[in-house]
Short mmCIF file of N, CA and C in Angstrom, two decimals:
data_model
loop_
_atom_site.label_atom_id
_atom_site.label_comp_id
_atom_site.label_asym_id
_atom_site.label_seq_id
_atom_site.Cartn_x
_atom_site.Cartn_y
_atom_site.Cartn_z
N UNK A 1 0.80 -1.20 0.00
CA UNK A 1 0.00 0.00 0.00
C UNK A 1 0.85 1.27 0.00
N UNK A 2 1.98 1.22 0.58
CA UNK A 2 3.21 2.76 0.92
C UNK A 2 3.18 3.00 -0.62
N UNK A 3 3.39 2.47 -1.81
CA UNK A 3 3.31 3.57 -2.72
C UNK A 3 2.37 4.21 -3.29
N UNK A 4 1.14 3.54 -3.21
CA UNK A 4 -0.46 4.34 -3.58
C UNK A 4 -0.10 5.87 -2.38
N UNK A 5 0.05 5.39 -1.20
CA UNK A 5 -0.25 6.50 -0.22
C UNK A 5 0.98 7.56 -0.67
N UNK A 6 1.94 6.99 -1.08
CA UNK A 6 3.29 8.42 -1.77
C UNK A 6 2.43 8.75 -2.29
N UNK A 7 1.83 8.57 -3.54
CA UNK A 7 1.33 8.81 -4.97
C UNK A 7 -0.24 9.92 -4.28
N UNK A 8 -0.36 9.30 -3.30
CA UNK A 8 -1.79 10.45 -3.16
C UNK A 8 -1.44 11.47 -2.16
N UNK A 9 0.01 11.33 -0.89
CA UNK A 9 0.64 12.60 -1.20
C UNK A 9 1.28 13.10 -2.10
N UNK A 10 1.47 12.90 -3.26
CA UNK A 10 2.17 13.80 -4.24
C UNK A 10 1.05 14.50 -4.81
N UNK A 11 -0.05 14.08 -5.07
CA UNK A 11 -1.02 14.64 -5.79
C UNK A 11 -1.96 15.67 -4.53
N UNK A 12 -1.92 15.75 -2.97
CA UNK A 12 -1.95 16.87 -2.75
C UNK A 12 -1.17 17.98 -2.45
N UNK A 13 0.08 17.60 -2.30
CA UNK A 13 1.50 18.53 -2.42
C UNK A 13 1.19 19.16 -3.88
N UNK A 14 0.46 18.85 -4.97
CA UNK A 14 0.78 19.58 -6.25
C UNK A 14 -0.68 20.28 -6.18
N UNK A 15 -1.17 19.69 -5.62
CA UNK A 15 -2.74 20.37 -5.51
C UNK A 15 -2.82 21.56 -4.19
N UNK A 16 -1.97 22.06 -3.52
CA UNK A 16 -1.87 22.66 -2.31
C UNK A 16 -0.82 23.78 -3.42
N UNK A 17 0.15 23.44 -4.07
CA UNK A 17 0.72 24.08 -5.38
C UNK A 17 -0.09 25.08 -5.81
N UNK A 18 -0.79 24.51 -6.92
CA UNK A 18 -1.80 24.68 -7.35
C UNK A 18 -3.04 26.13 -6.96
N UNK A 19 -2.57 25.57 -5.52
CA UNK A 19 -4.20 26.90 -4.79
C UNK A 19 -2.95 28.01 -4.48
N UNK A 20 -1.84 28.21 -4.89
CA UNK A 20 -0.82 29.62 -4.64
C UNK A 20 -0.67 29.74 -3.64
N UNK A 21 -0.42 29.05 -3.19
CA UNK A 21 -0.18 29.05 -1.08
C UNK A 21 -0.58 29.78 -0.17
N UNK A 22 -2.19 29.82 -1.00
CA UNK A 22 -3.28 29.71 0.28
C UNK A 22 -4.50 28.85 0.07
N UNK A 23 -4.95 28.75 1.38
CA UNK A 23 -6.43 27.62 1.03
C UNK A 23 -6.72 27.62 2.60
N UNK A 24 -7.81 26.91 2.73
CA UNK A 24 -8.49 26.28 3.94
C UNK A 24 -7.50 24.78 4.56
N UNK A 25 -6.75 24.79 4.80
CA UNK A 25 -6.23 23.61 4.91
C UNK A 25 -7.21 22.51 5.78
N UNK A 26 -7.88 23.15 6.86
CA UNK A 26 -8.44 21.92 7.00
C UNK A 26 -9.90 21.54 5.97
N UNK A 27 -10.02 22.21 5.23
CA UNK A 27 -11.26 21.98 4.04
C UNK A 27 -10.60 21.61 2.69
N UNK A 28 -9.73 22.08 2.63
CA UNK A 28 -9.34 21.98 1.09
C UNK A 28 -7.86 20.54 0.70
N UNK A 29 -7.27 20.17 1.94
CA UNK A 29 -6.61 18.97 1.62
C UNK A 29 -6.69 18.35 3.23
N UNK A 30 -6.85 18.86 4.42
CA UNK A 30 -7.06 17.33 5.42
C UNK A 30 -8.23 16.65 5.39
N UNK A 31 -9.18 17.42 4.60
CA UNK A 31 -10.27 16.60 4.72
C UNK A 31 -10.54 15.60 3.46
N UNK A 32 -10.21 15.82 2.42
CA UNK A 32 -10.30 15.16 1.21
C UNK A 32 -8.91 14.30 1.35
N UNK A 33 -7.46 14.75 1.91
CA UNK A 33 -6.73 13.21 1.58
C UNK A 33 -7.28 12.24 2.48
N UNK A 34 -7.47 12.70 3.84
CA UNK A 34 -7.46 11.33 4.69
C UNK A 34 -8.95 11.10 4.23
N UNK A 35 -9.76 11.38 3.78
CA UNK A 35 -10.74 10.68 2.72
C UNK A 35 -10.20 9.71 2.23
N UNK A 36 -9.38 10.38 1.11
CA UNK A 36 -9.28 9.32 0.01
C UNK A 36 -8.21 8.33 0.29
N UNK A 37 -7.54 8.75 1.74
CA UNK A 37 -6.62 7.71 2.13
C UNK A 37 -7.27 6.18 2.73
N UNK A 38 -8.09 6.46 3.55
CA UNK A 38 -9.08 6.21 4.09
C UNK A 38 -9.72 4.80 3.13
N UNK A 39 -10.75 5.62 1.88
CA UNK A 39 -11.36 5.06 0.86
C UNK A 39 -10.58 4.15 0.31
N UNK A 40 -9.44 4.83 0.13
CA UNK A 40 -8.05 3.43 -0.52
C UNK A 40 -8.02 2.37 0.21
N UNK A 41 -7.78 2.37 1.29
CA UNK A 41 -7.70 1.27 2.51
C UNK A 41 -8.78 0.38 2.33
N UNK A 42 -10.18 1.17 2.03
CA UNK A 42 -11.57 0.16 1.95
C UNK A 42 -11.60 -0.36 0.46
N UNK A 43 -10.85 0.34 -0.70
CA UNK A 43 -11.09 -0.57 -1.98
C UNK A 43 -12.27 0.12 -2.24
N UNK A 44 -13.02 1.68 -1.87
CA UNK A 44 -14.06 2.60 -2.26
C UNK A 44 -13.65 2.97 -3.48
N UNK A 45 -14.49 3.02 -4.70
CA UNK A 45 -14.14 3.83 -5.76
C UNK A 45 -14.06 5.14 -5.42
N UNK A 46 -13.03 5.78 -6.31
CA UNK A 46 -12.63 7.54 -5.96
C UNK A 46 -14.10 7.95 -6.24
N UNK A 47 -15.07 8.28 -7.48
CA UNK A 47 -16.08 8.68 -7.29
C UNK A 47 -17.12 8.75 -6.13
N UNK A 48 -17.06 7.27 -5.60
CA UNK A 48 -17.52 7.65 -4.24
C UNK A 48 -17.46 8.22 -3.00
N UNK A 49 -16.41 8.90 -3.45
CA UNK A 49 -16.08 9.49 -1.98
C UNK A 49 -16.45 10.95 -1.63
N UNK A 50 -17.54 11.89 -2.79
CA UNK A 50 -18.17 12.46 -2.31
C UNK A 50 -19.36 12.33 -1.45
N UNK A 51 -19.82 11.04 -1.91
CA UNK A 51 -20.99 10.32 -0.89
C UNK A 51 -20.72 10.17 0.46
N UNK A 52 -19.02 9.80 0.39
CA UNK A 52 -18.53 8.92 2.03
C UNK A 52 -18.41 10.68 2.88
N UNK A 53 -17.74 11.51 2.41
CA UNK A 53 -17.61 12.64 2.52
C UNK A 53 -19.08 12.94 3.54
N UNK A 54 -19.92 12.89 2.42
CA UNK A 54 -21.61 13.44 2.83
C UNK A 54 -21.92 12.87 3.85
N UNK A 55 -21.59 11.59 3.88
CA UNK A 55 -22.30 10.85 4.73
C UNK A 55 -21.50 11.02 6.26
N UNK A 56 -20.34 10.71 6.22
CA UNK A 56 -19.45 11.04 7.28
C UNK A 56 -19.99 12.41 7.93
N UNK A 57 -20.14 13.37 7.49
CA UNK A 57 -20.63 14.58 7.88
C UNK A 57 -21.86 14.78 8.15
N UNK A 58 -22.74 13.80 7.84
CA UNK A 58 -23.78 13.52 8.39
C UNK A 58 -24.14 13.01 9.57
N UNK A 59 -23.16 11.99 9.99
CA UNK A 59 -23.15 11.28 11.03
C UNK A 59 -22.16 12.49 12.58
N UNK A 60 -20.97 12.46 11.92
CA UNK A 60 -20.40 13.80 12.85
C UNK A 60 -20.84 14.99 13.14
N UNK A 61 -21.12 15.97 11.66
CA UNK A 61 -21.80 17.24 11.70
C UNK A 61 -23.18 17.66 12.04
N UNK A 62 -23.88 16.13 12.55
CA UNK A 62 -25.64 16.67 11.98
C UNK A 62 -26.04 18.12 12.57
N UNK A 63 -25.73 18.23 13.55
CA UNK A 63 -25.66 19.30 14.22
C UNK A 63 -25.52 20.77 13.98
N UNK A 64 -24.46 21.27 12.60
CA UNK A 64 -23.86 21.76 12.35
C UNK A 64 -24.73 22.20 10.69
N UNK A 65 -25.57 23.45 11.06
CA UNK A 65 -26.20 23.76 9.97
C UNK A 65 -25.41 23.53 8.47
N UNK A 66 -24.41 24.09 8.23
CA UNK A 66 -23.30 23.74 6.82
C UNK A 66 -23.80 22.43 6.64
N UNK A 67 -23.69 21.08 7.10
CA UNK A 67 -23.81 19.57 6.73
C UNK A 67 -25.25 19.52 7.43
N UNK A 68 -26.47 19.97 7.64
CA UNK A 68 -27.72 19.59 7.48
C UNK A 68 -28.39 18.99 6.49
N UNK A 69 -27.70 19.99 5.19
CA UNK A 69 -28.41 18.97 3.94
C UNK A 69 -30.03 19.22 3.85
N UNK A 70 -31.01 18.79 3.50
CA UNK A 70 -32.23 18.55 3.30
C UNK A 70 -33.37 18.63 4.70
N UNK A 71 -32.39 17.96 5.44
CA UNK A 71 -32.87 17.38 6.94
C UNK A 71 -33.26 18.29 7.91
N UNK A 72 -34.38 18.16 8.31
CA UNK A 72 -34.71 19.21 9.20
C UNK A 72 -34.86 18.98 10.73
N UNK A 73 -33.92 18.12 11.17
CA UNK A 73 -32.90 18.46 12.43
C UNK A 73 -31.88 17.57 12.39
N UNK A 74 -30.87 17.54 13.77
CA UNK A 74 -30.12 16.86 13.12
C UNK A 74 -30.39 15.14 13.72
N UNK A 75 -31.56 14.65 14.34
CA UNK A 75 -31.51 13.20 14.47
C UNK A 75 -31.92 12.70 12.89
N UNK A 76 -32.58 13.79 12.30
CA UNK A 76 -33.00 13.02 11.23
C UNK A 76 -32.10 13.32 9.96
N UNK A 77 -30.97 13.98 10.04
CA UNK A 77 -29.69 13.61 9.32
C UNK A 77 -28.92 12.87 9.52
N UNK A 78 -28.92 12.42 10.75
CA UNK A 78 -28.04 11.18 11.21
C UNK A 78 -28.68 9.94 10.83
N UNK A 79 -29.84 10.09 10.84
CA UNK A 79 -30.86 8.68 10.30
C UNK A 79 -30.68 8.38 8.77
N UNK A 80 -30.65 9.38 7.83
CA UNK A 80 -30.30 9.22 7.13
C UNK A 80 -28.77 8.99 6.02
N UNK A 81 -28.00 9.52 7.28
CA UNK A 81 -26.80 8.92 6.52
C UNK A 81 -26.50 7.43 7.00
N UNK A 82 -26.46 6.71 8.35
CA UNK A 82 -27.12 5.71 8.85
C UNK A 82 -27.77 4.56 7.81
N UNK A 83 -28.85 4.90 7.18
CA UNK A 83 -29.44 4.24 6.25
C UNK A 83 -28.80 4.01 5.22
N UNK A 84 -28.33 5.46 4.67
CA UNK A 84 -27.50 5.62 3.44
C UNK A 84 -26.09 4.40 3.21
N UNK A 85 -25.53 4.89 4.94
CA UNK A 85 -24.39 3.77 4.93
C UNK A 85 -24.54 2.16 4.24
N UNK A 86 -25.86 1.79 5.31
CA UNK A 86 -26.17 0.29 5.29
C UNK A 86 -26.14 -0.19 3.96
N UNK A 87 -26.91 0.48 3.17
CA UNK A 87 -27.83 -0.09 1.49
C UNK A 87 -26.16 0.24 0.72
N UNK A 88 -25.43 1.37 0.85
CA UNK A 88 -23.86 1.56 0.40
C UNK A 88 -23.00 -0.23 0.41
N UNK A 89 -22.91 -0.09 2.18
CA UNK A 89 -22.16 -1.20 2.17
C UNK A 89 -22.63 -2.61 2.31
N UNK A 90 -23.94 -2.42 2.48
CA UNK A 90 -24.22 -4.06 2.21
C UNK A 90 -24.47 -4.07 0.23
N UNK A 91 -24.41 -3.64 -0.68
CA UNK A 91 -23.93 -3.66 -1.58
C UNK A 91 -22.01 -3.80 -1.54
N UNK A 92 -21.21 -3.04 -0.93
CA UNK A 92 -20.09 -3.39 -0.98
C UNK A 92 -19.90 -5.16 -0.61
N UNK A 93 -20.46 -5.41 0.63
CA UNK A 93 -20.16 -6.80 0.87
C UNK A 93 -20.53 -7.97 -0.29
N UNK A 94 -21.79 -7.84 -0.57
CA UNK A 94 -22.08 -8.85 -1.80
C UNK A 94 -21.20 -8.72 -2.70
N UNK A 95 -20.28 -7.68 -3.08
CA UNK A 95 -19.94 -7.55 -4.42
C UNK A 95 -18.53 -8.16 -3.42
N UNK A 96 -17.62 -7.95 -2.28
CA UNK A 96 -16.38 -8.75 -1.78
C UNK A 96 -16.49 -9.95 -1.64
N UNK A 97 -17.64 -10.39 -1.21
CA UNK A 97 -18.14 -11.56 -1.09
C UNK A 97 -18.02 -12.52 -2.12
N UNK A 98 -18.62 -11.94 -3.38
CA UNK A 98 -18.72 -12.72 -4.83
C UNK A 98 -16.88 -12.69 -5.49
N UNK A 99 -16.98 -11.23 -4.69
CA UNK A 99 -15.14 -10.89 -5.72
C UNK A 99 -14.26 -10.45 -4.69
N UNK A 100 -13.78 -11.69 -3.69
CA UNK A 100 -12.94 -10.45 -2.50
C UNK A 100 -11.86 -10.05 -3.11
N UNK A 101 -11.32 -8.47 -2.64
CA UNK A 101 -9.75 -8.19 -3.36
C UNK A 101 -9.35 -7.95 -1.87
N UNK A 102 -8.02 -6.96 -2.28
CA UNK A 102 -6.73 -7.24 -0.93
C UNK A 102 -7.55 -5.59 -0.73
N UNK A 103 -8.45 -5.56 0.34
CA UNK A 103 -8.77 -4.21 0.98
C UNK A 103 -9.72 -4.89 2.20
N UNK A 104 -9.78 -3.46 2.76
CA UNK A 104 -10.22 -3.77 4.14
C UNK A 104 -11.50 -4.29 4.16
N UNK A 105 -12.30 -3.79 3.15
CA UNK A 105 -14.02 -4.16 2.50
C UNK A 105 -13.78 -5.89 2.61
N UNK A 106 -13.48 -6.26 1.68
CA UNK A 106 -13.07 -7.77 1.89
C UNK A 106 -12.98 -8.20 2.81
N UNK A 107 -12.09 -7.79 3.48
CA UNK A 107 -11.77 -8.62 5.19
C UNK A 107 -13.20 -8.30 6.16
N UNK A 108 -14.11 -7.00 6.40
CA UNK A 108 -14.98 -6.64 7.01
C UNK A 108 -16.22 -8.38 6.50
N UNK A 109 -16.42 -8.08 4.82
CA UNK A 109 -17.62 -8.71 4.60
C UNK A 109 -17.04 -9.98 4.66
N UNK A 110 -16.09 -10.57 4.83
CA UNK A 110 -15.68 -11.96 4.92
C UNK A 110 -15.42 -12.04 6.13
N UNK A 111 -15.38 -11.41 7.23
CA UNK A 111 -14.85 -11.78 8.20
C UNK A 111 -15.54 -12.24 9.06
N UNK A 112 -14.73 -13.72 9.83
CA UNK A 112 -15.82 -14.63 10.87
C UNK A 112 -15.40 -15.13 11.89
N UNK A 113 -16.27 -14.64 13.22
CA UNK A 113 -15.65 -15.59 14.06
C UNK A 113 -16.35 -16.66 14.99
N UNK A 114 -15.49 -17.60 15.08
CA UNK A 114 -16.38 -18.85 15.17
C UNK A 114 -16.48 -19.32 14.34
N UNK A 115 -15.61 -19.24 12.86
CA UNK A 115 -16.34 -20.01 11.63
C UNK A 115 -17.97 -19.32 11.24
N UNK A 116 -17.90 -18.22 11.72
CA UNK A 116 -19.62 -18.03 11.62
C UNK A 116 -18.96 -16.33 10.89
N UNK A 117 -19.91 -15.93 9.48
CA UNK A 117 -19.34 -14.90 9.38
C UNK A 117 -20.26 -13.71 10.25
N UNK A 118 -19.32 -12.49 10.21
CA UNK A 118 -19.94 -11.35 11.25
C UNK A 118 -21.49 -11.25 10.95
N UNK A 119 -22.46 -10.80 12.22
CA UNK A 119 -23.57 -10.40 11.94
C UNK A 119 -23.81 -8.76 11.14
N UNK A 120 -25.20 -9.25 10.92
CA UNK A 120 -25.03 -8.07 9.92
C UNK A 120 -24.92 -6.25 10.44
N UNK A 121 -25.47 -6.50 11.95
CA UNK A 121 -25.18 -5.16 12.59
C UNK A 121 -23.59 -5.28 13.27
N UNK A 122 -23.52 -6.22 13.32
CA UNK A 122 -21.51 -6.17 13.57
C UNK A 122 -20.74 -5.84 12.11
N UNK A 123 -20.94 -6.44 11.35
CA UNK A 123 -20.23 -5.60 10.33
C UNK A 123 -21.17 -4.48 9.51
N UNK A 124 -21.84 -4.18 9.67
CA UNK A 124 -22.27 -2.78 8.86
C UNK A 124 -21.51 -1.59 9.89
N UNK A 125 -21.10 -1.95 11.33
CA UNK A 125 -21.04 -0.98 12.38
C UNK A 125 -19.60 -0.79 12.14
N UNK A 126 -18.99 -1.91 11.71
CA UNK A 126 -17.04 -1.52 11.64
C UNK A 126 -17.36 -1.19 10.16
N UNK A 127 -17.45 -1.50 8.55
CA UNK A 127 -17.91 -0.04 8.23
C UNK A 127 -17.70 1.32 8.39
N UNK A 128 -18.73 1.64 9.12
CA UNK A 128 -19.31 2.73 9.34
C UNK A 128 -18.30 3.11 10.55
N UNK A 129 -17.98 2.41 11.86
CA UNK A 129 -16.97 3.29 12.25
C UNK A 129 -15.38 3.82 11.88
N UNK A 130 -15.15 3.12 10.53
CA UNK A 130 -13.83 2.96 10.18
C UNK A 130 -13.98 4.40 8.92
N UNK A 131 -15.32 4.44 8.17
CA UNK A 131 -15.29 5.21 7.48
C UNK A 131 -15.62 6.68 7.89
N UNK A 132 -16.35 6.74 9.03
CA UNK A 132 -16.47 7.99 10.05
C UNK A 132 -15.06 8.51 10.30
N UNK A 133 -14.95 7.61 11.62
CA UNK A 133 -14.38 7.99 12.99
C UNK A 133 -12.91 7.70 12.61
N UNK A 134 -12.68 7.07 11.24
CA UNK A 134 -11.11 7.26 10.69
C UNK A 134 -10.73 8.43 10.01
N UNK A 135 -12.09 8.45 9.39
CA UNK A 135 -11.62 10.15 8.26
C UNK A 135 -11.76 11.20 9.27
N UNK A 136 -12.94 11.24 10.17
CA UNK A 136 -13.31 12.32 10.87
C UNK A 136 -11.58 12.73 12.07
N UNK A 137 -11.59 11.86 12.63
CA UNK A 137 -10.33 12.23 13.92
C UNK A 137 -8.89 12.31 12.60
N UNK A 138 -8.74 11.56 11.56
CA UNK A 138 -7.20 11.77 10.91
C UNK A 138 -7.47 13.06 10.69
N UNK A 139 -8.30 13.84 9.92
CA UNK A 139 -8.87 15.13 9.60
C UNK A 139 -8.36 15.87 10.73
N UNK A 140 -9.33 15.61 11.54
CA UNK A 140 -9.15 16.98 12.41
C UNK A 140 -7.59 16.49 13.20
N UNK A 141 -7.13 15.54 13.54
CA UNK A 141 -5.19 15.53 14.30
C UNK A 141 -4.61 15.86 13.11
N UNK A 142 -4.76 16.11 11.09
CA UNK A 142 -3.84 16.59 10.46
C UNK A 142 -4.23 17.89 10.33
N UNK A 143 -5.22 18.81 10.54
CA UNK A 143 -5.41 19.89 10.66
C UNK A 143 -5.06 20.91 11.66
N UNK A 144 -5.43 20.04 13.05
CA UNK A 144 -4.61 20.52 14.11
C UNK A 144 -3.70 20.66 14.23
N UNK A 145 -2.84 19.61 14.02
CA UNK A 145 -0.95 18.85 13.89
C UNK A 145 -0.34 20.40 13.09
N UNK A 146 -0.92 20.54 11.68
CA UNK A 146 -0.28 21.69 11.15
C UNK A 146 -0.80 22.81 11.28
N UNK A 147 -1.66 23.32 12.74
CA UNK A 147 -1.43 24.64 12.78
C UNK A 147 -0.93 24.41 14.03
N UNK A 148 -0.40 23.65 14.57
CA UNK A 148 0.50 23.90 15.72
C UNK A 148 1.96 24.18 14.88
N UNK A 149 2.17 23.31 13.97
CA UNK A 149 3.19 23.37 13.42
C UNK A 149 3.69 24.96 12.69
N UNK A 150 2.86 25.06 12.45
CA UNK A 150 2.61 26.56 11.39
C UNK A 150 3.38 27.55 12.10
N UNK A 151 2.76 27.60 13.96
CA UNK A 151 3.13 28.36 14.68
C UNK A 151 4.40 28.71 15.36
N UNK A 152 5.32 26.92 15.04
CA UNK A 152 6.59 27.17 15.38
C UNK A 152 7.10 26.62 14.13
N UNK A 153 7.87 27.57 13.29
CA UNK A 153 7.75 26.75 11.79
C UNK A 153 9.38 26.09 11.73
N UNK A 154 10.21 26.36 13.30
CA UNK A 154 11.19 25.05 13.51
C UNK A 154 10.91 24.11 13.69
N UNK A 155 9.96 23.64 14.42
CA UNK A 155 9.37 22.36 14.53
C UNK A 155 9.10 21.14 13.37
N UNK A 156 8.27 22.13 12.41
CA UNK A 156 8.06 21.84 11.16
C UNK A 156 9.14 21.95 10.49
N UNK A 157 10.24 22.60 9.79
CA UNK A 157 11.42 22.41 9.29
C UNK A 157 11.82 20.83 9.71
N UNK A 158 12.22 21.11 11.15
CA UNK A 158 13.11 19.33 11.62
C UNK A 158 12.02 18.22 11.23
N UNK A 159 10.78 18.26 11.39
CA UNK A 159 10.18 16.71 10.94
C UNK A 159 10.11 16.78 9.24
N UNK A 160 10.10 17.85 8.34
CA UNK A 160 10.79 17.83 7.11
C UNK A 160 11.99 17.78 7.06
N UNK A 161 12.89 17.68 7.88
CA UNK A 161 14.54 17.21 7.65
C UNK A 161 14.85 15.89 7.98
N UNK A 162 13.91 15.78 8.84
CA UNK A 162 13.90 14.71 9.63
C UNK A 162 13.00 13.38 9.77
N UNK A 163 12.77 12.72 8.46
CA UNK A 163 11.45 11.94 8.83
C UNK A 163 11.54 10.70 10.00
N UNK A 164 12.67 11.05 10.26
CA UNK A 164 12.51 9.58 11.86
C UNK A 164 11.75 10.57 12.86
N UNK A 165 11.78 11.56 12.75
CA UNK A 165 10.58 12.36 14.38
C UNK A 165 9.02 12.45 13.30
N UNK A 166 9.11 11.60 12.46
CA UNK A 166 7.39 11.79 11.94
C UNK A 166 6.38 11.13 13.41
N UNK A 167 7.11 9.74 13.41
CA UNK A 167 6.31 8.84 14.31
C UNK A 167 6.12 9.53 15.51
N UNK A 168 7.43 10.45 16.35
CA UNK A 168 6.81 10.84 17.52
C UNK A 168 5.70 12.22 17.48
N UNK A 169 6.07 12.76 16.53
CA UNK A 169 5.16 13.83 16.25
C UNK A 169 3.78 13.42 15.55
N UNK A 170 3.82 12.33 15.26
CA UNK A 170 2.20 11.85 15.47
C UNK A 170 1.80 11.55 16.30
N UNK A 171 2.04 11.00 17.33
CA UNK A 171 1.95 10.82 18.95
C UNK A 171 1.84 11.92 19.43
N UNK A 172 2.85 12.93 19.46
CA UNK A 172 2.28 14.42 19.93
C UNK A 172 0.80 15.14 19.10
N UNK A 173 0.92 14.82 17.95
CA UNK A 173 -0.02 15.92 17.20
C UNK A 173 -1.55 15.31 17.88
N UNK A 174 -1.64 13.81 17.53
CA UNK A 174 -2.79 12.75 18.30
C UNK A 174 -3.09 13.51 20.28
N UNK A 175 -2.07 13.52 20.75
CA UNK A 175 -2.06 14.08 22.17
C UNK A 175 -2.66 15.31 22.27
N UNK A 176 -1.92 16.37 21.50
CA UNK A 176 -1.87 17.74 20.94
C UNK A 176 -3.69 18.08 21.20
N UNK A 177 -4.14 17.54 20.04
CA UNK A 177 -5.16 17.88 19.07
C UNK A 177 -6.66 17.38 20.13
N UNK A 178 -6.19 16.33 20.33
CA UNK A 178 -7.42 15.43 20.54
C UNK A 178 -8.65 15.49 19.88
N UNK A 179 -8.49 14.61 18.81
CA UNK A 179 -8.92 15.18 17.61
C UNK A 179 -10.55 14.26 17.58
N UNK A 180 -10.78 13.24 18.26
CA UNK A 180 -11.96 12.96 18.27
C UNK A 180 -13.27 13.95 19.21
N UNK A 181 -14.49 13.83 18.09
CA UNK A 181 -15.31 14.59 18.62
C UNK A 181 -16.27 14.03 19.41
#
């Protein structure tokens, strides 16, 4: 997988290029790579990941007039991305099921224990918390991570000189941030 994940940081390093060095960083690349980092891991087609996007923000944001959407409060945006998920990935499973490949989708809809494969609210729920609560917290600890960084921009220099302090400075940024909501 390490060279897909080079290859989709290179393509937002040229896309962060691109916006003339300014943007929303946490809107305009932490939230869309660890998306699509995310989506890679599950074997999601790239097209879909404005849906996972929607839906993720449905489930985190309902709250949060911007990601209301249609819904007129937010239990009943959460109900509906909820739903949305299920009919999503129990289509993903039939189709790993019939065709497993090397992604995490595969391992979720094949996976059994006891010889018995998962029930269907046990795996629709890892799913759904892997496609949330992975994009949602990497998002917000790489958004956080670099405006702490921003602020001491030695810090940031040495873990770009330095990629052996990546690992502890993910441990700090994770500490830092506390990035789950």
């Amino acid at each position: 997988r390490q060279p897909r994940i080079d290859e989709l940081a290179d393509l937002f390093i040229e896309r962060m290029r691109e916006m003339g060095g300014r943007c929303d960083f946490a809107q305009d690349i932490a939230q869309p790579y660890t998306l699509r980092v995310i989506m890679d891991i599950y074997g999601v087609p790239e097209e879909d990941e404005p849906l996972m996007m929607d839906l993720t923000q449905g489930i985190f944001g309902a709250a949060d007039p911007e990601y209301m959407g249609d819904a007129e409060d937010p239990g009943v945006r959460v109900t509906q991305a909820v739903m949305t998920f299920i009919q999503y990935f129990n289509e993903i499973t039939e189709d790993r099921r019939a065709c497993p490949r090397d992604d995490l989708a595969s391992v979720i809809a094949n996976g059994r224990i006891d010889g018995e494969l998962l029930g269907d609210v046990e795996r629709l729920w890892y799913y759904i918390i892997v496609a949330t609560a992975g994009h949602d917290t990497t998002s917000f600890a790489l958004s956080g991570g670099m405006a702490e960084l921003v602020q001491d921009l030695d810090q940031l220099w040495a873990v770009r000189d330095d990629p052996d302090l990546l690992l502890t400075a993910t441990d700090e940024i994770i500490r830092w941030t506390a990035p789950v909501r």
